[in-house]
Amino acid sequence: MISTRTHIAGFNFDNCIMNAAGVYDYSAEELDAVQQSAAATFVTKSATLVPREGNPEPRYCNTPYGSINSMGLPNFGLAYYLDYVSAAQRQVPGKTYFVSLTGFNVEEDIALLRQVQASDFEGIVELNLSCPNVPGKPQTGYDFEAVTRILEAVFDLYRAPLGIKLPPYFDLVHFDQIAAILNRFPLAYVNSVNSIGNGLCVDAAAESVLIKPKQGFGGIGGAYLKPTALANVFAFRQRLNSSIQIIGTGGVQNGTDVFEHILCGADMVQVGTVLHQEGVAVFERLTRELKAVMAQKGYGGIDEFKGRLKTL
Ligand code: RRO
């Protein structure tokens, strides 16, 4: 029997594939669909203190090699997602869910975490430090002093399982620097990577950008992202304390891509663009394809190859 079981922060999951924050997780209907699929579990859309409409449309576009988005954090507000998870916890006891949060400053991050603490939430918090699409606001994950300040404040308050979603890094020195900071904190996991921020996709026929916000600049997802995502997973696995797990996100289109993320060190793999394109049936396909790769290689579980990428 081939198993794709995994564990994050001491919680067990029957599968190692789930949605990435921001895809199929905006509304109760979308979250219901993920719950009814072969996905391990769900993470909610990154929630803010108050509901947000997000950026003007068109704000998402598929491209030949992936996608560009500038959603601008549309969400129903944290209370909505906590209510949804609370009901899910009652309906399926023993199952663990992720809630993604993002504040616009450290005070808001703390207020969001206090709201989580005041609820009956029993799952894992993912703090998004990497939204690339809020006009006028840089990605927190590129400001290492801000990351330090936020994590100091967060862990002064919050001791339940918490991971962070990071932007992609592109320089080995930056991996050294950010990993040294992260290793000071009791993080459950690091999720690498968010979309590549502020790419630009062009419609040559129309001589136009594809999306409306920010003059067409947006986060790049899909196949373009895989080498960068794998580099981030592998670089972090080499640098982070072994107690900090890794969720690999970026560029997954098939079971071999999931296998590659795990080989580089991912404990769980999230899918965004391909989920947006194919819908929740993609979880069954990816799981079947991953199992086929494992069967062909003679692996019975993901621990047999996790983090075992060979270098030359
Ligand atoms: O909502 C978005 O525009 C968005 C977010 Br919060 C994020 O973390 N990553 C992304 O590509 N888009």
mmCIF file of C-alpha atoms and ligand atoms in Angstrom:
data_model
loop_
_atom_site.group_PDB
_atom_site.id
_atom_site.type_symbol
_atom_site.label_atom_id
_atom_site.label_comp_id
_atom_site.label_asym_id
_atom_site.label_seq_id
_atom_site.Cartn_x
_atom_site.Cartn_y
_atom_site.Cartn_z
ATOM 1 C CA MET A 1 0.000 0.000 0.000
ATOM 2 C CA ILE A 2 1.471 3.361 -1.011
ATOM 3 C CA SER A 3 0.744 6.155 1.439
ATOM 4 C CA THR A 4 0.985 9.902 0.918
ATOM 5 C CA ARG A 5 0.313 10.596 4.598
ATOM 6 C CA THR A 6 2.210 13.403 6.300
ATOM 7 C CA HIS A 7 2.258 15.439 9.502
ATOM 8 C CA ILE A 8 2.621 19.146 10.247
ATOM 9 C CA ALA A 9 3.098 20.556 13.744
ATOM 10 C CA GLY A 10 2.265 17.158 15.230
ATOM 11 C CA PHE A 11 -1.056 16.887 13.361
ATOM 12 C CA ASN A 12 -1.558 13.954 10.982
ATOM 13 C CA PHE A 13 -2.913 14.330 7.447
ATOM 14 C CA ASP A 14 -4.035 11.483 5.157
ATOM 15 C CA ASN A 15 -2.497 13.223 2.144
ATOM 16 C CA CYS A 16 0.366 15.659 1.527
ATOM 17 C CA ILE A 17 -1.403 17.821 -1.094
ATOM 18 C CA MET A 18 -3.709 20.745 -0.314
ATOM 19 C CA ASN A 19 -4.739 24.135 -1.673
ATOM 20 C CA ALA A 20 -2.497 27.192 -1.489
ATOM 21 C CA ALA A 21 -3.924 30.192 0.346
ATOM 22 C CA GLY A 22 -5.844 32.353 -2.070
ATOM 23 C CA VAL A 23 -7.181 29.587 -4.317
ATOM 24 C CA TYR A 24 -10.569 27.894 -3.776
ATOM 25 C CA ASP A 25 -10.800 29.256 -0.258
ATOM 26 C CA TYR A 26 -12.619 32.598 -0.462
ATOM 27 C CA SER A 27 -16.126 31.433 0.400
ATOM 28 C CA ALA A 28 -17.815 28.629 2.340
ATOM 29 C CA GLU A 29 -18.863 27.092 -1.007
ATOM 30 C CA GLU A 30 -15.267 26.910 -2.232
ATOM 31 C CA LEU A 31 -13.988 25.583 1.090
ATOM 32 C CA ASP A 32 -16.765 22.948 1.090
ATOM 33 C CA ALA A 33 -15.578 21.800 -2.348
ATOM 34 C CA VAL A 34 -11.979 21.449 -1.136
ATOM 35 C CA GLN A 35 -13.190 19.522 1.914
ATOM 36 C CA GLN A 36 -15.118 17.113 -0.299
ATOM 37 C CA SER A 37 -12.093 16.519 -2.563
ATOM 38 C CA ALA A 38 -8.966 14.364 -2.126
ATOM 39 C CA ALA A 39 -7.096 17.362 -0.608
ATOM 40 C CA ALA A 40 -5.364 16.733 2.724
ATOM 41 C CA THR A 41 -7.164 19.696 4.282
ATOM 42 C CA PHE A 42 -7.655 23.384 3.440
ATOM 43 C CA VAL A 43 -6.112 26.734 4.195
ATOM 44 C CA THR A 44 -8.391 29.773 4.073
ATOM 45 C CA LYS A 45 -7.886 32.877 1.989
ATOM 46 C CA SER A 46 -5.578 35.243 3.885
ATOM 47 C CA ALA A 47 -7.936 37.011 6.255
ATOM 48 C CA THR A 48 -7.780 40.604 7.423
ATOM 49 C CA LEU A 49 -9.460 42.241 10.416
ATOM 50 C CA VAL A 50 -12.261 43.622 8.278
ATOM 51 C CA PRO A 51 -13.648 42.293 4.988
ATOM 52 C CA ARG A 52 -12.041 43.583 1.787
ATOM 53 C CA GLU A 53 -13.337 43.775 -1.780
ATOM 54 C CA GLY A 54 -9.818 43.577 -3.227
ATOM 55 C CA ASN A 55 -8.484 45.234 -6.372
ATOM 56 C CA PRO A 56 -10.529 46.173 -9.464
ATOM 57 C CA GLU A 57 -11.128 43.516 -12.150
ATOM 58 C CA PRO A 58 -9.762 42.007 -14.308
ATOM 59 C CA ARG A 59 -7.336 40.931 -11.599
ATOM 60 C CA TYR A 60 -6.478 37.298 -12.525
ATOM 61 C CA CYS A 61 -5.402 35.879 -15.875
ATOM 62 C CA ASN A 62 -4.136 32.466 -17.007
ATOM 63 C CA THR A 63 -1.121 32.602 -19.327
ATOM 64 C CA PRO A 64 0.634 29.913 -21.414
ATOM 65 C CA TYR A 65 3.005 29.024 -18.550
ATOM 66 C CA GLY A 66 0.960 29.898 -15.484
ATOM 67 C CA SER A 67 -0.931 32.884 -14.177
ATOM 68 C CA ILE A 68 -0.736 36.497 -13.110
ATOM 69 C CA ASN A 69 -2.863 37.895 -10.298
ATOM 70 C CA SER A 70 -3.401 41.079 -8.414
ATOM 71 C CA MET A 71 -6.394 40.100 -6.310
ATOM 72 C CA GLY A 72 -5.547 42.604 -3.570
ATOM 73 C CA LEU A 73 -6.627 40.430 -0.639
ATOM 74 C CA PRO A 74 -10.369 40.098 -1.208
ATOM 75 C CA ASN A 75 -11.731 38.256 1.839
ATOM 76 C CA PHE A 76 -14.720 38.140 4.185
ATOM 77 C CA GLY A 77 -12.695 39.041 7.289
ATOM 78 C CA LEU A 78 -11.226 36.734 9.929
ATOM 79 C CA ALA A 79 -14.484 36.215 11.860
ATOM 80 C CA TYR A 80 -16.065 34.576 8.772
ATOM 81 C CA TYR A 81 -13.225 32.059 8.373
ATOM 82 C CA LEU A 82 -13.050 31.281 12.106
ATOM 83 C CA ASP A 83 -16.795 30.558 12.067
ATOM 84 C CA TYR A 84 -16.360 28.285 9.052
ATOM 85 C CA VAL A 85 -13.479 26.361 10.665
ATOM 86 C CA SER A 86 -15.343 26.116 13.950
ATOM 87 C CA ALA A 87 -18.229 24.366 12.164
ATOM 88 C CA ALA A 88 -15.798 22.130 10.238
ATOM 89 C CA GLN A 89 -14.063 21.136 13.492
ATOM 90 C CA ARG A 90 -17.419 20.078 14.931
ATOM 91 C CA GLN A 91 -18.468 18.202 11.785
ATOM 92 C CA VAL A 92 -15.207 16.263 11.336
ATOM 93 C CA PRO A 93 -13.601 15.842 14.765
ATOM 94 C CA GLY A 94 -9.909 15.045 14.583
ATOM 95 C CA LYS A 95 -9.277 16.867 11.311
ATOM 96 C CA THR A 96 -6.930 19.874 11.309
ATOM 97 C CA TYR A 97 -7.370 23.051 9.273
ATOM 98 C CA PHE A 98 -5.191 26.047 8.457
ATOM 99 C CA VAL A 99 -6.272 29.689 8.753
ATOM 100 C CA SER A 100 -4.193 32.238 6.830
ATOM 101 C CA LEU A 101 -3.926 35.739 8.277
ATOM 102 C CA THR A 102 -2.380 38.983 7.187
ATOM 103 C CA GLY A 103 -2.325 42.349 8.891
ATOM 104 C CA PHE A 104 -1.203 45.631 7.413
ATOM 105 C CA ASN A 105 1.184 46.221 10.308
ATOM 106 C CA VAL A 106 2.373 44.396 13.413
ATOM 107 C CA GLU A 107 -0.477 45.788 15.532
ATOM 108 C CA GLU A 108 -2.986 44.262 13.127
ATOM 109 C CA ASP A 109 -1.119 40.935 13.123
ATOM 110 C CA ILE A 110 -1.377 40.883 16.919
ATOM 111 C CA ALA A 111 -5.076 41.843 16.837
ATOM 112 C CA LEU A 112 -5.736 38.991 14.383
ATOM 113 C CA LEU A 113 -3.931 36.501 16.614
ATOM 114 C CA ARG A 114 -5.865 37.699 19.673
ATOM 115 C CA GLN A 115 -9.060 37.040 17.728
ATOM 116 C CA VAL A 116 -7.838 33.514 16.949
ATOM 117 C CA GLN A 117 -6.967 32.965 20.616
ATOM 118 C CA ALA A 118 -10.430 34.117 21.676
ATOM 119 C CA SER A 119 -12.085 31.598 19.327
ATOM 120 C CA ASP A 120 -12.322 27.806 19.530
ATOM 121 C CA PHE A 121 -9.791 27.388 16.701
ATOM 122 C CA GLU A 122 -7.658 24.280 17.232
ATOM 123 C CA GLY A 123 -5.685 24.225 13.986
ATOM 124 C CA ILE A 124 -2.622 25.847 12.467
ATOM 125 C CA VAL A 125 -2.197 29.558 11.733
ATOM 126 C CA GLU A 126 -0.358 30.620 8.590
ATOM 127 C CA LEU A 127 0.831 34.219 8.780
ATOM 128 C CA ASN A 128 1.178 35.609 5.266
ATOM 129 C CA LEU A 129 4.279 37.798 5.088
ATOM 130 C CA SER A 130 4.337 37.992 1.319
ATOM 131 C CA CYS A 131 1.249 39.423 -0.385
ATOM 132 C CA PRO A 132 2.644 41.221 -3.444
ATOM 133 C CA ASN A 133 -0.527 42.995 -4.518
ATOM 134 C CA VAL A 134 -1.552 45.699 -2.097
ATOM 135 C CA PRO A 135 -0.877 49.053 -3.804
ATOM 136 C CA GLY A 136 1.725 51.039 -1.876
ATOM 137 C CA LYS A 137 2.632 48.183 0.484
ATOM 138 C CA PRO A 138 5.896 46.246 -0.010
ATOM 139 C CA GLN A 139 6.180 42.519 0.667
ATOM 140 C CA THR A 140 7.061 42.162 4.355
ATOM 141 C CA GLY A 141 9.231 39.117 3.726
ATOM 142 C CA TYR A 142 11.802 41.247 1.886
ATOM 143 C CA ASP A 143 12.270 43.542 4.915
ATOM 144 C CA PHE A 144 14.275 41.379 7.310
ATOM 145 C CA GLU A 145 14.032 43.873 10.194
ATOM 146 C CA ALA A 146 10.249 43.925 9.867
ATOM 147 C CA VAL A 147 10.139 40.107 9.825
ATOM 148 C CA THR A 148 12.174 40.072 13.042
ATOM 149 C CA ARG A 149 9.929 42.647 14.734
ATOM 150 C CA ILE A 150 6.756 40.837 13.687
ATOM 151 C CA LEU A 151 7.940 37.408 14.828
ATOM 152 C CA GLU A 152 9.127 38.793 18.179
ATOM 153 C CA ALA A 153 5.696 40.304 18.793
ATOM 154 C CA VAL A 154 3.859 37.234 17.464
ATOM 155 C CA PHE A 155 5.666 34.723 19.654
ATOM 156 C CA ASP A 156 5.428 36.955 22.733
ATOM 157 C CA LEU A 157 1.693 36.390 22.411
ATOM 158 C CA TYR A 158 0.989 33.218 20.480
ATOM 159 C CA ARG A 159 2.371 29.752 21.265
ATOM 160 C CA ALA A 160 0.005 27.494 19.320
ATOM 161 C CA PRO A 161 1.246 26.086 15.979
ATOM 162 C CA LEU A 162 2.047 28.910 13.553
ATOM 163 C CA GLY A 163 3.844 28.955 10.223
ATOM 164 C CA ILE A 164 4.710 31.768 7.815
ATOM 165 C CA LYS A 165 4.258 32.177 4.071
ATOM 166 C CA LEU A 166 7.303 33.760 2.472
ATOM 167 C CA PRO A 167 8.025 35.374 -0.860
ATOM 168 C CA PRO A 168 10.613 33.738 -3.106
ATOM 169 C CA TYR A 169 14.244 34.663 -2.442
ATOM 170 C CA PHE A 170 16.768 34.672 -5.245
ATOM 171 C CA ASP A 171 20.160 35.059 -3.598
ATOM 172 C CA LEU A 172 21.984 32.507 -1.450
ATOM 173 C CA VAL A 173 23.083 35.248 0.955
ATOM 174 C CA HIS A 174 19.451 36.186 1.500
ATOM 175 C CA PHE A 175 18.647 32.550 2.344
ATOM 176 C CA ASP A 176 21.454 32.632 4.948
ATOM 177 C CA GLN A 177 20.194 35.897 6.426
ATOM 178 C CA ILE A 178 16.494 35.098 6.619
ATOM 179 C CA ALA A 179 17.083 31.525 7.850
ATOM 180 C CA ALA A 180 19.267 32.849 10.691
ATOM 181 C CA ILE A 181 16.352 35.071 11.743
ATOM 182 C CA LEU A 182 13.708 32.359 11.434
ATOM 183 C CA ASN A 183 15.776 29.873 13.444
ATOM 184 C CA ARG A 184 15.377 32.132 16.507
ATOM 185 C CA PHE A 185 11.624 31.440 16.658
ATOM 186 C CA PRO A 186 9.431 28.397 17.446
ATOM 187 C CA LEU A 187 7.915 28.323 13.970
ATOM 188 C CA ALA A 188 5.908 25.245 13.028
ATOM 189 C CA TYR A 189 6.804 25.662 9.366
ATOM 190 C CA VAL A 190 7.878 27.908 6.547
ATOM 191 C CA ASN A 191 5.747 27.940 3.395
ATOM 192 C CA SER A 192 7.813 28.695 0.298
ATOM 193 C CA VAL A 193 6.860 30.301 -2.001
ATOM 194 C CA ASN A 194 4.218 32.918 -2.608
ATOM 195 C CA SER A 195 3.906 34.149 -6.191
ATOM 196 C CA ILE A 196 6.846 35.990 -7.760
ATOM 197 C CA GLY A 197 5.835 39.556 -7.059
ATOM 198 C CA ASN A 198 5.267 42.229 -9.651
ATOM 199 C CA GLY A 199 5.763 40.371 -12.885
ATOM 200 C CA LEU A 200 4.221 41.779 -16.059
ATOM 201 C CA CYS A 201 2.361 39.765 -18.719
ATOM 202 C CA VAL A 202 1.592 41.392 -22.049
ATOM 203 C CA ASP A 203 -1.052 40.742 -24.711
ATOM 204 C CA ALA A 204 0.955 41.487 -27.876
ATOM 205 C CA ALA A 205 -2.117 41.549 -30.136
ATOM 206 C CA ALA A 206 -3.902 44.094 -27.953
ATOM 207 C CA GLU A 207 -0.611 45.836 -27.048
ATOM 208 C CA SER A 208 -1.871 45.814 -23.475
ATOM 209 C CA VAL A 209 -1.256 44.460 -20.035
ATOM 210 C CA LEU A 210 -3.520 41.577 -18.922
ATOM 211 C CA ILE A 211 -4.794 42.789 -15.556
ATOM 212 C CA LYS A 212 -6.068 46.159 -14.385
ATOM 213 C CA PRO A 213 -4.539 46.867 -10.926
ATOM 214 C CA LYS A 214 -1.103 48.442 -10.534
ATOM 215 C CA GLN A 215 -0.688 49.100 -14.284
ATOM 216 C CA GLY A 216 -0.704 45.328 -14.919
ATOM 217 C CA PHE A 217 1.987 44.283 -12.437
ATOM 218 C CA GLY A 218 1.051 41.142 -10.507
ATOM 219 C CA GLY A 219 2.116 37.934 -8.783
ATOM 220 C CA ILE A 220 3.315 35.192 -11.122
ATOM 221 C CA GLY A 221 2.240 31.603 -10.433
ATOM 222 C CA GLY A 222 2.248 28.275 -12.249
ATOM 223 C CA ALA A 223 4.982 26.544 -14.240
ATOM 224 C CA TYR A 224 7.166 29.667 -14.391
ATOM 225 C CA LEU A 225 7.554 29.353 -10.643
ATOM 226 C CA LYS A 226 8.707 25.756 -10.172
ATOM 227 C CA PRO A 227 12.528 26.148 -10.295
ATOM 228 C CA THR A 228 12.338 29.132 -7.948
ATOM 229 C CA ALA A 229 9.995 27.296 -5.573
ATOM 230 C CA LEU A 230 12.172 24.169 -5.511
ATOM 231 C CA ALA A 231 15.259 26.316 -4.867
ATOM 232 C CA ASN A 232 13.545 27.967 -1.906
ATOM 233 C CA VAL A 233 12.390 24.647 -0.436
ATOM 234 C CA PHE A 234 15.830 23.059 -0.848
ATOM 235 C CA ALA A 235 17.741 26.123 0.422
ATOM 236 C CA PHE A 236 15.523 26.434 3.495
ATOM 237 C CA ARG A 237 15.682 22.704 4.248
ATOM 238 C CA GLN A 238 19.477 23.010 4.369
ATOM 239 C CA ARG A 239 19.403 26.073 6.642
ATOM 240 C CA LEU A 240 16.403 25.821 8.981
ATOM 241 C CA ASN A 241 16.341 23.995 12.316
ATOM 242 C CA SER A 242 14.946 20.497 11.822
ATOM 243 C CA SER A 243 12.013 21.462 14.091
ATOM 244 C CA ILE A 244 10.804 23.933 11.435
ATOM 245 C CA GLN A 245 8.945 22.029 8.748
ATOM 246 C CA ILE A 246 8.495 23.165 5.138
ATOM 247 C CA ILE A 247 5.419 23.485 2.964
ATOM 248 C CA GLY A 248 6.387 23.611 -0.701
ATOM 249 C CA THR A 249 4.264 25.766 -2.987
ATOM 250 C CA GLY A 250 4.858 26.761 -6.571
ATOM 251 C CA GLY A 251 4.709 25.379 -10.074
ATOM 252 C CA VAL A 252 2.985 22.067 -9.390
ATOM 253 C CA GLN A 253 1.237 20.728 -12.477
ATOM 254 C CA ASN A 254 1.596 16.971 -12.055
ATOM 255 C CA GLY A 255 2.571 14.238 -9.613
ATOM 256 C CA THR A 256 6.233 14.442 -10.555
ATOM 257 C CA ASP A 257 6.239 18.104 -9.516
ATOM 258 C CA VAL A 258 4.828 17.112 -6.109
ATOM 259 C CA PHE A 259 7.516 14.405 -5.857
ATOM 260 C CA GLU A 260 10.218 16.997 -6.635
ATOM 261 C CA HIS A 261 8.992 19.351 -3.900
ATOM 262 C CA ILE A 262 9.127 16.518 -1.352
ATOM 263 C CA LEU A 263 12.543 15.404 -2.594
ATOM 264 C CA CYS A 264 13.775 18.970 -1.980
ATOM 265 C CA GLY A 265 12.427 18.822 1.595
ATOM 266 C CA ALA A 266 8.724 19.680 1.601
ATOM 267 C CA ASP A 267 6.545 18.011 4.274
ATOM 268 C CA MET A 268 3.329 19.176 2.556
ATOM 269 C CA VAL A 269 2.755 20.519 -0.964
ATOM 270 C CA GLN A 270 0.244 23.216 -1.892
ATOM 271 C CA VAL A 271 -1.246 23.957 -5.286
ATOM 272 C CA GLY A 272 -2.540 27.271 -6.589
ATOM 273 C CA THR A 273 -2.657 27.974 -10.316
ATOM 274 C CA VAL A 274 -3.427 24.378 -11.356
ATOM 275 C CA LEU A 275 -6.254 24.261 -8.795
ATOM 276 C CA HIS A 276 -7.657 27.496 -10.169
ATOM 277 C CA GLN A 277 -7.488 26.046 -13.697
ATOM 278 C CA GLU A 278 -8.797 22.506 -13.083
ATOM 279 C CA GLY A 279 -10.916 22.784 -9.949
ATOM 280 C CA VAL A 280 -10.851 20.459 -6.954
ATOM 281 C CA ALA A 281 -10.682 17.279 -9.090
ATOM 282 C CA VAL A 282 -6.992 18.144 -9.454
ATOM 283 C CA PHE A 283 -6.311 16.750 -5.961
ATOM 284 C CA GLU A 284 -7.340 13.249 -7.014
ATOM 285 C CA ARG A 285 -5.231 13.487 -10.198
ATOM 286 C CA LEU A 286 -2.113 14.766 -8.435
ATOM 287 C CA THR A 287 -2.406 12.153 -5.678
ATOM 288 C CA ARG A 288 -2.808 9.364 -8.228
ATOM 289 C CA GLU A 289 0.169 10.636 -10.230
ATOM 290 C CA LEU A 290 2.346 11.014 -7.119
ATOM 291 C CA LYS A 291 1.497 7.455 -6.073
ATOM 292 C CA ALA A 292 2.399 6.219 -9.576
ATOM 293 C CA VAL A 293 5.812 7.908 -9.351
ATOM 294 C CA MET A 294 6.335 6.405 -5.890
ATOM 295 C CA ALA A 295 5.264 2.941 -7.073
ATOM 296 C CA GLN A 296 7.618 3.072 -10.030
ATOM 297 C CA LYS A 297 10.485 4.004 -7.674
ATOM 298 C CA GLY A 298 9.527 1.495 -4.988
ATOM 299 C CA TYR A 299 8.627 4.018 -2.267
ATOM 300 C CA GLY A 300 5.845 3.190 0.207
ATOM 301 C CA GLY A 301 5.704 6.554 2.006
ATOM 302 C CA ILE A 302 6.991 10.091 1.536
ATOM 303 C CA ASP A 303 9.506 9.877 4.399
ATOM 304 C CA GLU A 304 11.497 7.432 2.263
ATOM 305 C CA PHE A 305 12.551 10.226 -0.136
ATOM 306 C CA LYS A 306 11.712 13.503 1.639
ATOM 307 C CA GLY A 307 14.702 15.865 1.584
ATOM 308 C CA ARG A 308 16.916 13.295 -0.109
ATOM 309 C CA LEU A 309 17.728 15.294 -3.238
ATOM 310 C CA LYS A 310 21.197 14.324 -4.431
ATOM 311 C CA THR A 311 23.742 16.945 -5.394
ATOM 312 C CA LEU A 312 26.576 16.264 -7.844
HETATM 313 O O1 RRO B 1 -4.784 38.558 -2.710
HETATM 314 C C1 RRO B 1 -3.751 38.616 -3.412
HETATM 315 O O2 RRO B 1 -3.606 39.478 -4.303
HETATM 316 C C2 RRO B 1 -2.634 37.707 -3.217
HETATM 317 C C3 RRO B 1 -2.123 37.351 -1.980
HETATM 318 BR BR1 RRO B 1 -2.897 37.901 -0.356
HETATM 319 C C4 RRO B 1 -0.975 36.536 -1.883
HETATM 320 O O3 RRO B 1 -0.446 36.201 -0.802
HETATM 321 N N1 RRO B 1 -0.404 36.135 -3.046
HETATM 322 C C5 RRO B 1 -0.892 36.465 -4.252
HETATM 323 O O4 RRO B 1 -0.316 36.077 -5.286
HETATM 324 N N2 RRO B 1 -2.023 37.249 -4.320
#
